[in-house]
XYZ file of C-alpha atoms in Angstrom:
79
model
C -114.419 164.760 38.232
C -116.513 167.721 37.080
C -114.054 169.396 35.392
C -115.042 173.429 35.592
C -113.207 175.311 33.093
C -114.849 178.891 32.346
C -113.874 181.250 34.319
C -111.645 180.073 37.076
C -110.667 176.841 35.529
C -111.491 174.289 38.615
C -112.772 170.435 39.017
C -114.821 168.479 41.907
C -115.187 164.951 42.824
C -118.006 162.822 42.797
C -119.150 164.620 46.647
C -118.648 168.246 45.359
C -115.112 168.768 47.266
C -112.569 170.500 45.353
C -109.715 169.377 44.119
C -106.428 170.997 44.591
C -103.777 171.441 41.969
C -99.899 172.473 42.464
C -99.335 174.348 40.703
C -101.286 176.485 37.989
C -99.482 175.297 34.783
C -100.578 171.753 36.764
C -104.284 172.809 36.701
C -104.032 173.804 33.035
C -102.642 170.993 31.974
C -105.611 168.997 33.663
C -108.227 171.261 32.013
C -105.899 171.049 28.254
C -106.495 167.081 28.574
C -110.285 167.035 30.085
C -110.983 169.560 26.929
C -110.540 166.795 24.820
C -111.955 163.503 25.941
C -109.454 160.784 23.904
C -107.888 162.421 22.032
C -104.448 161.855 22.338
C -102.056 164.206 22.419
C -98.283 163.610 21.978
C -95.645 165.126 25.000
C -94.728 167.757 22.463
C -97.651 168.748 21.992
C -98.444 169.315 25.547
C -95.300 170.725 26.129
C -95.716 173.333 23.705
C -98.828 174.436 24.654
C -98.581 174.910 28.581
C -94.454 176.189 28.375
C -94.950 177.799 24.563
C -91.801 180.654 26.030
C -89.613 177.351 27.134
C -86.414 175.924 25.575
C -88.254 172.014 24.711
C -85.725 170.451 26.786
C -86.990 172.599 29.953
C -90.831 172.649 28.498
C -89.957 168.739 28.384
C -89.026 168.236 31.384
C -91.523 170.305 32.849
C -94.780 168.438 30.871
C -92.432 165.027 32.902
C -92.711 166.602 36.256
C -96.347 168.375 36.224
C -97.600 164.479 34.808
C -95.924 163.105 37.602
C -97.969 165.804 40.099
C -100.974 164.957 38.222
C -100.990 160.781 38.529
C -100.272 161.856 42.460
C -103.753 163.960 42.063
C -105.531 161.713 40.641
C -104.637 158.133 42.601
C -107.292 158.987 45.395
C -109.380 158.474 42.712
C -108.444 155.869 40.044
C -109.726 152.160 41.464
């Protein structure tokens, strides 16, 4: 999978097909994770970066939902 992080953030599979993300926040989360491969982020760090204005409990709940959505997006590419 290729990520394009400059300009409009997008991802492509090996065939060059664009990968669709269900929301802007899910796309932002995917880009954030792709920008530092191998780096380990805590859930609190990710939640505060993607939902900076939300209360912590709300941000953590949103992160759980976004991670579940990311798993569904990338499931076809995992063997």
